[in-house]
PDB file of C-alpha atoms in Angstrom:
ATOM      1  CA  UNK A  28       0.000   0.000   0.000  1.00 38.00           C
ATOM      2  CA  UNK A  29       2.592   2.514  -0.873  1.00 38.00           C
ATOM      3  CA  UNK A  30       6.174   3.518  -0.200  1.00 38.00           C
ATOM      4  CA  UNK A  31       7.326   3.432   3.368  1.00 39.00           C
ATOM      5  CA  UNK A  32      11.007   2.735   3.886  1.00 37.00           C
ATOM      6  CA  UNK A  33      13.583   5.447   4.445  1.00 37.00           C
ATOM      7  CA  UNK A  34      17.171   5.214   3.148  1.00 37.00           C
ATOM      8  CA  UNK A  35      19.603   3.773   5.677  1.00 36.00           C
ATOM      9  CA  UNK A  36      21.526   7.054   5.829  1.00 38.00           C
ATOM     10  CA  UNK A  37      18.414   9.157   6.504  1.00 43.00           C
ATOM     11  CA  UNK A  38      17.611   7.999  10.013  1.00 46.00           C
ATOM     12  CA  UNK A  39      15.461  10.423  12.036  1.00 52.00           C
ATOM     13  CA  UNK A  40      17.694  10.712  15.086  1.00 49.00           C
ATOM     14  CA  UNK A  41      21.019   9.698  16.599  1.00 55.00           C
ATOM     15  CA  UNK A  42      19.502   6.390  17.729  1.00 68.00           C
ATOM     16  CA  UNK A  43      20.662   3.473  15.577  1.00 82.00           C
ATOM     17  CA  UNK A  44      17.350   1.983  14.450  1.00 89.00           C
ATOM     18  CA  UNK A  45      17.274  -1.522  13.015  1.00 88.00           C
ATOM     19  CA  UNK A  46      14.036  -0.699  11.184  1.00 90.00           C
ATOM     20  CA  UNK A  47      12.830   2.736  10.038  1.00 92.00           C
ATOM     21  CA  UNK A  48       9.414   3.145   8.425  1.00 92.00           C
ATOM     22  CA  UNK A  49       7.752   6.256   7.006  1.00 91.00           C
ATOM     23  CA  UNK A  50       4.127   7.162   6.173  1.00 88.00           C
ATOM     24  CA  UNK A  51       2.974   6.264   2.677  1.00 83.00           C
ATOM     25  CA  UNK A  52       4.124   8.804   0.105  1.00 75.00           C
ATOM     26  CA  UNK A  53       0.702   8.626  -1.544  1.00 71.00           C
ATOM     27  CA  UNK A  54      -0.791   9.895   1.732  1.00 70.00           C
ATOM     28  CA  UNK A  55       1.485  12.942   1.619  1.00 65.00           C
ATOM     29  CA  UNK A  56       0.637  13.605  -2.029  1.00 68.00           C
ATOM     30  CA  UNK A  57      -3.117  13.292  -1.489  1.00 70.00           C
ATOM     31  CA  UNK A  58      -2.953  15.649   1.512  1.00 68.00           C
ATOM     32  CA  UNK A  59      -1.089  18.288  -0.482  1.00 69.00           C
ATOM     33  CA  UNK A  60      -3.479  17.997  -3.426  1.00 67.00           C
ATOM     34  CA  UNK A  61      -6.518  18.250  -1.129  1.00 71.00           C
ATOM     35  CA  UNK A  62      -5.208  21.465   0.412  1.00 68.00           C
ATOM     36  CA  UNK A  63      -4.221  23.009  -2.910  1.00 65.00           C
ATOM     37  CA  UNK A  64      -7.445  22.205  -4.775  1.00 67.00           C
ATOM     38  CA  UNK A  65      -9.963  22.474  -1.917  1.00 70.00           C
ATOM     39  CA  UNK A  66      -8.811  24.465   1.086  1.00 68.00           C
ATOM     40  CA  UNK A  67      -6.957  27.248  -0.763  1.00 70.00           C
ATOM     41  CA  UNK A  68      -9.828  28.197  -3.146  1.00 72.00           C
ATOM     42  CA  UNK A  69     -12.294  28.082  -0.235  1.00 70.00           C
ATOM     43  CA  UNK A  70     -10.096  30.367   1.892  1.00 70.00           C
ATOM     44  CA  UNK A  71      -9.711  32.858  -0.961  1.00 70.00           C
ATOM     45  CA  UNK A  72     -13.479  32.823  -1.586  1.00 70.00           C
ATOM     46  CA  UNK A  73     -14.259  33.489   2.098  1.00 68.00           C
ATOM     47  CA  UNK A  74     -11.864  36.430   2.278  1.00 67.00           C
ATOM     48  CA  UNK A  75     -13.219  37.820  -1.014  1.00 70.00           C
ATOM     49  CA  UNK A  76     -16.838  37.596   0.160  1.00 66.00           C
ATOM     50  CA  UNK A  77     -15.993  39.247   3.490  1.00 65.00           C
ATOM     51  CA  UNK A  78     -14.274  42.289   1.943  1.00 63.00           C
ATOM     52  CA  UNK A  79     -17.448  44.307   1.155  1.00 62.00           C
ATOM     53  CA  UNK A  80     -18.827  43.547   4.637  1.00 60.00           C
ATOM     54  CA  UNK A  81     -15.704  44.809   6.411  1.00 63.00           C
ATOM     55  CA  UNK A  82     -15.287  41.465   8.093  1.00 65.00           C
ATOM     56  CA  UNK A  83     -12.158  40.584   6.186  1.00 67.00           C
ATOM     57  CA  UNK A  84      -9.930  40.965   9.266  1.00 69.00           C
ATOM     58  CA  UNK A  85     -11.915  38.371  11.223  1.00 70.00           C
ATOM     59  CA  UNK A  86     -12.155  35.953   8.289  1.00 71.00           C
ATOM     60  CA  UNK A  87      -8.475  36.422   7.469  1.00 73.00           C
ATOM     61  CA  UNK A  88      -7.586  35.600  11.085  1.00 77.00           C
ATOM     62  CA  UNK A  89      -9.588  32.376  10.883  1.00 76.00           C
ATOM     63  CA  UNK A  90      -7.955  31.492   7.563  1.00 76.00           C
ATOM     64  CA  UNK A  91      -4.476  32.130   8.993  1.00 81.00           C
ATOM     65  CA  UNK A  92      -5.269  29.961  12.020  1.00 81.00           C
ATOM     66  CA  UNK A  93      -6.383  27.136   9.731  1.00 79.00           C
ATOM     67  CA  UNK A  94      -3.241  27.612   7.629  1.00 80.00           C
ATOM     68  CA  UNK A  95      -1.124  27.215  10.769  1.00 83.00           C
ATOM     69  CA  UNK A  96      -2.929  23.964  11.591  1.00 81.00           C
ATOM     70  CA  UNK A  97      -2.352  22.693   8.044  1.00 79.00           C
ATOM     71  CA  UNK A  98       1.317  23.681   8.309  1.00 81.00           C
ATOM     72  CA  UNK A  99       1.673  21.707  11.524  1.00 83.00           C
ATOM     73  CA  UNK A 100       0.152  18.651   9.827  1.00 81.00           C
ATOM     74  CA  UNK A 101       2.635  18.978   6.952  1.00 80.00           C
ATOM     75  CA  UNK A 102       5.536  19.170   9.398  1.00 83.00           C
ATOM     76  CA  UNK A 103       4.243  16.103  11.233  1.00 83.00           C
ATOM     77  CA  UNK A 104       3.909  14.253   7.925  1.00 82.00           C
ATOM     78  CA  UNK A 105       7.507  15.085   7.088  1.00 82.00           C
ATOM     79  CA  UNK A 106       8.887  13.986  10.461  1.00 88.00           C
ATOM     80  CA  UNK A 107       6.632  10.994  11.204  1.00 90.00           C
ATOM     81  CA  UNK A 108       8.349   7.626  11.433  1.00 93.00           C
ATOM     82  CA  UNK A 109       8.412   4.268  13.184  1.00 94.00           C
ATOM     83  CA  UNK A 110      11.835   3.308  14.532  1.00 95.00           C
ATOM     84  CA  UNK A 111      12.655  -0.066  16.029  1.00 95.00           C
ATOM     85  CA  UNK A 112      15.969  -0.510  17.838  1.00 94.00           C
ATOM     86  CA  UNK A 113      17.205  -3.300  20.145  1.00 92.00           C
ATOM     87  CA  UNK A 114      15.746  -1.513  23.183  1.00 93.00           C
ATOM     88  CA  UNK A 115      12.491   0.173  22.167  1.00 95.00           C
ATOM     89  CA  UNK A 116       9.923   1.036  19.520  1.00 95.00           C
ATOM     90  CA  UNK A 117       9.529   4.737  18.699  1.00 95.00           C
ATOM     91  CA  UNK A 118       6.312   5.842  17.025  1.00 93.00           C
ATOM     92  CA  UNK A 119       6.160   9.477  15.908  1.00 91.00           C
ATOM     93  CA  UNK A 120       2.689   9.761  14.435  1.00 86.00           C
ATOM     94  CA  UNK A 121       1.006  12.399  12.275  1.00 82.00           C
ATOM     95  CA  UNK A 122      -1.937  13.398  14.491  1.00 80.00           C
ATOM     96  CA  UNK A 123      -1.264  11.242  17.555  1.00 82.00           C
ATOM     97  CA  UNK A 124       1.198  11.771  20.439  1.00 84.00           C
ATOM     98  CA  UNK A 125       4.725  10.435  20.097  1.00 89.00           C
ATOM     99  CA  UNK A 126       5.383   7.146  21.871  1.00 90.00           C
ATOM    100  CA  UNK A 127       8.506   5.250  22.850  1.00 93.00           C
ATOM    101  CA  UNK A 128       7.810   1.780  24.211  1.00 94.00           C
ATOM    102  CA  UNK A 129      10.391  -0.656  25.551  1.00 95.00           C
ATOM    103  CA  UNK A 130      10.488  -3.825  23.464  1.00 95.00           C
ATOM    104  CA  UNK A 131      10.328  -5.968  26.589  1.00 94.00           C
ATOM    105  CA  UNK A 132       6.916  -4.434  27.339  1.00 95.00           C
ATOM    106  CA  UNK A 133       5.401  -5.691  24.095  1.00 96.00           C
ATOM    107  CA  UNK A 134       3.828  -9.030  24.976  1.00 95.00           C
ATOM    108  CA  UNK A 135       1.327  -9.550  22.148  1.00 95.00           C
ATOM    109  CA  UNK A 136      -0.032  -7.998  18.967  1.00 96.00           C
ATOM    110  CA  UNK A 137      -3.492  -7.985  17.432  1.00 95.00           C
ATOM    111  CA  UNK A 138      -3.986  -7.714  13.683  1.00 95.00           C
ATOM    112  CA  UNK A 139      -7.461  -6.716  12.545  1.00 93.00           C
ATOM    113  CA  UNK A 140      -9.100  -5.641   9.293  1.00 93.00           C
ATOM    114  CA  UNK A 141     -11.506  -2.714   9.595  1.00 92.00           C
ATOM    115  CA  UNK A 142     -13.799  -0.848   7.247  1.00 87.00           C
ATOM    116  CA  UNK A 143     -15.958   2.242   7.323  1.00 78.00           C
ATOM    117  CA  UNK A 144     -19.318   2.668   5.620  1.00 74.00           C
ATOM    118  CA  UNK A 145     -17.975   1.041   2.440  1.00 73.00           C
ATOM    119  CA  UNK A 146     -17.265  -2.624   3.180  1.00 74.00           C
ATOM    120  CA  UNK A 147     -15.026  -2.989   0.129  1.00 74.00           C
ATOM    121  CA  UNK A 148     -12.599  -0.332   1.455  1.00 81.00           C
ATOM    122  CA  UNK A 149     -10.745  -2.090   4.238  1.00 86.00           C
ATOM    123  CA  UNK A 150      -7.621  -1.250   6.203  1.00 88.00           C
ATOM    124  CA  UNK A 151      -5.442  -3.284   8.519  1.00 92.00           C
ATOM    125  CA  UNK A 152      -4.872  -2.282  12.135  1.00 92.00           C
ATOM    126  CA  UNK A 153      -2.097  -3.367  14.476  1.00 95.00           C
ATOM    127  CA  UNK A 154      -2.469  -2.968  18.247  1.00 95.00           C
ATOM    128  CA  UNK A 155       0.268  -3.812  20.765  1.00 95.00           C
ATOM    129  CA  UNK A 156      -0.399  -4.894  24.365  1.00 95.00           C
ATOM    130  CA  UNK A 157       1.739  -5.582  27.412  1.00 94.00           C
ATOM    131  CA  UNK A 158       1.562  -8.729  29.548  1.00 93.00           C
ATOM    132  CA  UNK A 159      -1.381  -7.333  31.537  1.00 93.00           C
ATOM    133  CA  UNK A 160      -3.375  -6.510  28.410  1.00 90.00           C
ATOM    134  CA  UNK A 161      -2.795  -2.753  28.568  1.00 92.00           C
ATOM    135  CA  UNK A 162      -2.651  -0.889  25.266  1.00 92.00           C
ATOM    136  CA  UNK A 163       0.809   0.273  24.168  1.00 94.00           C
ATOM    137  CA  UNK A 164       0.449   1.619  20.630  1.00 93.00           C
ATOM    138  CA  UNK A 165      -1.633   1.268  17.464  1.00 93.00           C
ATOM    139  CA  UNK A 166      -0.640   1.438  13.801  1.00 93.00           C
ATOM    140  CA  UNK A 167      -2.964   1.869  10.832  1.00 90.00           C
ATOM    141  CA  UNK A 168      -2.041   0.511   7.424  1.00 90.00           C
ATOM    142  CA  UNK A 169      -3.843   3.363   5.654  1.00 87.00           C
ATOM    143  CA  UNK A 170      -1.162   5.659   7.126  1.00 88.00           C
ATOM    144  CA  UNK A 171       1.925   3.425   7.217  1.00 91.00           C
ATOM    145  CA  UNK A 172       1.152   0.818   4.571  1.00 90.00           C
ATOM    146  CA  UNK A 173       0.560  -2.935   4.773  1.00 91.00           C
ATOM    147  CA  UNK A 174       4.250  -3.727   4.342  1.00 92.00           C
ATOM    148  CA  UNK A 175       5.123  -1.542   7.340  1.00 92.00           C
ATOM    149  CA  UNK A 176       2.649  -3.424   9.528  1.00 93.00           C
ATOM    150  CA  UNK A 177       4.153  -6.747   8.423  1.00 94.00           C
ATOM    151  CA  UNK A 178       7.692  -5.523   9.114  1.00 94.00           C
ATOM    152  CA  UNK A 179       6.761  -4.415  12.624  1.00 95.00           C
ATOM    153  CA  UNK A 180       5.249  -7.843  13.309  1.00 95.00           C
ATOM    154  CA  UNK A 181       8.345  -9.606  11.977  1.00 94.00           C
ATOM    155  CA  UNK A 182      10.737  -7.332  13.882  1.00 93.00           C
ATOM    156  CA  UNK A 183       9.030  -7.750  17.256  1.00 94.00           C
ATOM    157  CA  UNK A 184       8.518 -11.509  17.003  1.00 91.00           C
ATOM    158  CA  UNK A 185       5.863 -11.787  19.725  1.00 94.00           C
ATOM    159  CA  UNK A 186       2.524 -13.577  19.938  1.00 94.00           C
ATOM    160  CA  UNK A 187       0.111 -12.392  17.222  1.00 95.00           C
ATOM    161  CA  UNK A 188      -3.670 -12.719  17.227  1.00 93.00           C
ATOM    162  CA  UNK A 189      -5.059 -12.342  13.710  1.00 92.00           C
ATOM    163  CA  UNK A 190      -8.678 -11.181  13.554  1.00 89.00           C
ATOM    164  CA  UNK A 191      -9.485 -12.554  10.129  1.00 83.00           C
ATOM    165  CA  UNK A 192     -13.112 -11.389  10.008  1.00 89.00           C
ATOM    166  CA  UNK A 193     -13.402  -7.738   8.835  1.00 90.00           C
ATOM    167  CA  UNK A 194     -15.147  -5.469  11.327  1.00 91.00           C
ATOM    168  CA  UNK A 195     -16.364  -1.895  11.391  1.00 90.00           C
ATOM    169  CA  UNK A 196     -14.240   0.771  13.045  1.00 86.00           C
ATOM    170  CA  UNK A 197     -16.950   1.166  15.675  1.00 86.00           C
ATOM    171  CA  UNK A 198     -16.769  -2.540  16.498  1.00 89.00           C
ATOM    172  CA  UNK A 199     -12.971  -2.384  16.572  1.00 90.00           C
ATOM    173  CA  UNK A 200     -12.775   0.470  19.088  1.00 86.00           C
ATOM    174  CA  UNK A 201     -15.521  -1.169  21.155  1.00 88.00           C
ATOM    175  CA  UNK A 202     -13.506  -4.390  21.288  1.00 89.00           C
ATOM    176  CA  UNK A 203     -10.237  -2.548  21.991  1.00 89.00           C
ATOM    177  CA  UNK A 204     -11.381   0.699  23.680  1.00 86.00           C
ATOM    178  CA  UNK A 205      -7.948   1.668  25.004  1.00 83.00           C
ATOM    179  CA  UNK A 206      -6.638   1.909  21.417  1.00 83.00           C
ATOM    180  CA  UNK A 207      -9.117   4.647  20.505  1.00 82.00           C
ATOM    181  CA  UNK A 208      -7.301   7.753  19.212  1.00 76.00           C
ATOM    182  CA  UNK A 209      -8.237  11.240  20.438  1.00 67.00           C
ATOM    183  CA  UNK A 210     -10.096  11.996  17.204  1.00 65.00           C
ATOM    184  CA  UNK A 211     -12.223   8.864  17.722  1.00 67.00           C
ATOM    185  CA  UNK A 212     -13.449  10.028  21.125  1.00 65.00           C
ATOM    186  CA  UNK A 213     -17.006  11.306  21.484  1.00 67.00           C
ATOM    187  CA  UNK A 214     -15.717  14.695  22.603  1.00 65.00           C
ATOM    188  CA  UNK A 215     -13.897  15.130  19.296  1.00 57.00           C
ATOM    189  CA  UNK A 216     -17.117  14.489  17.353  1.00 58.00           C
ATOM    190  CA  UNK A 217     -18.911  17.081  19.494  1.00 68.00           C
ATOM    191  CA  UNK A 218     -16.184  19.672  18.868  1.00 68.00           C
ATOM    192  CA  UNK A 219     -16.248  19.020  15.116  1.00 65.00           C
ATOM    193  CA  UNK A 220     -20.058  19.325  15.105  1.00 70.00           C
ATOM    194  CA  UNK A 221     -19.966  22.610  17.021  1.00 71.00           C
ATOM    195  CA  UNK A 222     -17.297  24.040  14.710  1.00 68.00           C
ATOM    196  CA  UNK A 223     -19.317  23.012  11.646  1.00 66.00           C
ATOM    197  CA  UNK A 224     -22.499  24.622  13.038  1.00 70.00           C
ATOM    198  CA  UNK A 225     -20.625  27.830  13.882  1.00 70.00           C
ATOM    199  CA  UNK A 226     -19.034  27.920  10.408  1.00 64.00           C
ATOM    200  CA  UNK A 227     -22.382  27.433   8.662  1.00 64.00           C
ATOM    201  CA  UNK A 228     -24.032  30.033  10.905  1.00 68.00           C
ATOM    202  CA  UNK A 229     -21.226  32.482  10.154  1.00 64.00           C
ATOM    203  CA  UNK A 230     -21.630  31.992   6.426  1.00 61.00           C
ATOM    204  CA  UNK A 231     -25.392  32.544   6.736  1.00 64.00           C
ATOM    205  CA  UNK A 232     -24.794  35.745   8.684  1.00 65.00           C
ATOM    206  CA  UNK A 233     -22.380  36.980   6.032  1.00 60.00           C
ATOM    207  CA  UNK A 234     -24.835  36.144   3.264  1.00 59.00           C
ATOM    208  CA  UNK A 235     -27.733  37.815   5.097  1.00 66.00           C
ATOM    209  CA  UNK A 236     -25.692  40.934   5.808  1.00 61.00           C
ATOM    210  CA  UNK A 237     -24.679  41.080   2.169  1.00 57.00           C
ATOM    211  CA  UNK A 238     -28.298  40.886   1.010  1.00 52.00           C
ATOM    212  CA  UNK A 239     -29.380  43.583   3.462  1.00 53.00           C
ATOM    213  CA  UNK A 240     -26.508  45.815   2.447  1.00 55.00           C
ATOM    214  CA  UNK A 241     -27.450  45.419  -1.184  1.00 54.00           C
TER     215      UNK A 241
END
């Protein structure tokens, strides 16, 4: 599912990693194209519409804030990696906190296949647990690639449970609740909903003010 290995001489830090894996290059390309062809025209349109209403300063501030967020995501994409050395596993994700887990803590792995609303679009998930069943880290093949998941399994060489039956993401996080990322929490959905409502309400206010001014 894409390119993932980094050259041996391009290791992310002074640590001598036995295995270094990067996010799929196609993920980086699709993110850049989405921003260029969707976010940029929308930002320009919002600023343009706000100019006659003298709200351009507010809208421009919002656009700049969103641009900063996008910039942070790009930086994270460029620096994200999985590094496995004789002592620990380092996972520097794109939108998740960085983790460094001692290899001796990793007792077992679970491999599962998940899908969203479209059953034919599946993705593999890898979740690592310690001896007490506590969650250590989670990797998604749609970010790192199938080959990266397989290389992590081979490198760690611990007990693997393969969930062969595909399941929905909701079922997956219900079965392994500790592996749920911050953006899969209910609070995140509420925040996204509130932001969407505020954005739509703001656009309606701008449109109404424009009609009244005309």
